[in-house]
XYZ file of C-alpha atoms in Angstrom:
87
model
C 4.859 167.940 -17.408
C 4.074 171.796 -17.397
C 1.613 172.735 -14.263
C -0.948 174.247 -17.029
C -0.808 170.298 -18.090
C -1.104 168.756 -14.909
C -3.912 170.808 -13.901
C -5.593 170.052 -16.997
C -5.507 166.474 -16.275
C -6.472 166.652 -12.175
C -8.883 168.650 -13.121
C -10.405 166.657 -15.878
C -9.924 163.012 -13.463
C -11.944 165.524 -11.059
C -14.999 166.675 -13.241
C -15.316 163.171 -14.187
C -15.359 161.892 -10.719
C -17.471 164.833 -10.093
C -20.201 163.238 -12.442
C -20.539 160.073 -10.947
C -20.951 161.475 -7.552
C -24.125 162.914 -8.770
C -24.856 159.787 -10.917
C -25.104 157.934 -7.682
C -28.263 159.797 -6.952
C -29.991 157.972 -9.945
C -31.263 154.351 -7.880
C -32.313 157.125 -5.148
C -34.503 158.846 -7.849
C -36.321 155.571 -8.858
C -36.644 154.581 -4.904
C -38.480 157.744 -4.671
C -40.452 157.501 -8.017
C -41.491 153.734 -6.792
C -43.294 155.093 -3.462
C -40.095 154.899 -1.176
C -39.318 158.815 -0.610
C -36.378 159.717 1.190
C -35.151 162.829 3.158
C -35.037 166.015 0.394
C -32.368 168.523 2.155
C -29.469 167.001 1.437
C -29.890 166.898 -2.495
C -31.481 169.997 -2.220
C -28.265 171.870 -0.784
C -26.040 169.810 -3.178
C -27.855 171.139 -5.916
C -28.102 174.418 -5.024
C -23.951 174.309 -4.316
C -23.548 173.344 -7.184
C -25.476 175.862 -9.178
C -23.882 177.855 -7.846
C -20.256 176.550 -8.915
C -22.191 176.508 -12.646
C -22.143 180.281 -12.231
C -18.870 180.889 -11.169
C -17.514 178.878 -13.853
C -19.699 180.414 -16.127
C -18.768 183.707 -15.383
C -14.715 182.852 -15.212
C -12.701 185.282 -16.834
C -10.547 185.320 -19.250
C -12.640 182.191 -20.297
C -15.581 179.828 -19.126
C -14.263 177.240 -16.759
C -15.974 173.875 -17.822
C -13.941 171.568 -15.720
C -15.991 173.340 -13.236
C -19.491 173.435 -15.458
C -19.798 170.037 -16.408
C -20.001 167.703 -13.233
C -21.916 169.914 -10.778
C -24.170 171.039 -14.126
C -24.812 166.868 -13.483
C -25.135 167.696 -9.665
C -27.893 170.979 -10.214
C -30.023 168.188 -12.478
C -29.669 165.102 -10.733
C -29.943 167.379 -6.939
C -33.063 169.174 -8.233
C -34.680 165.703 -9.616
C -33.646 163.477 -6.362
C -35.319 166.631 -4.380
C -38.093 166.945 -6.026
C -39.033 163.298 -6.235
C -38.631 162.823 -3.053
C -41.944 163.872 -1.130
């Protein structure tokens, strides 16, 4: 296996790992939406961190880097949801 292969493939077991780490904020979004808010800083950060990631990878050169884009993309929506439902 060629290292442009393997880090294709840690990457790619990363970014989807990635997704599900923010997916995990989902029940704490409908606790919050059903009157049971929860402390906002910590998704807050997260999705700020991970914006900017988005923009790093966004601005890669020679070319985009989506392994990066795709699971904290998940993390700035999921964050900035989970924050603001949370007061």
């Amino acid at each position: 296996m060629t290292k442009e292969r393997f880090n294709m493939l840690v990457g790619s077991i990363g970014a989807f790992i990635g997704v599900f780490v923010f997916l995990a904020y989902i029940p704490q979004i409908i606790a919050n939406l059903h009157g049971q808010p929860s402390q906002p800083w910590q998704p807050l950060f997260a999705a700020v961190s991970c914006l900017i990631w988005v923009l790093y990878g966004w601005t890669k050169s020679p070319k985009r880097d989506y392994i990066l884009i795709v699971p904290n993309l998940a993390g700035v929506i999921l964050g900035t949801l989970t924050f603001l439902t949370s007061f």
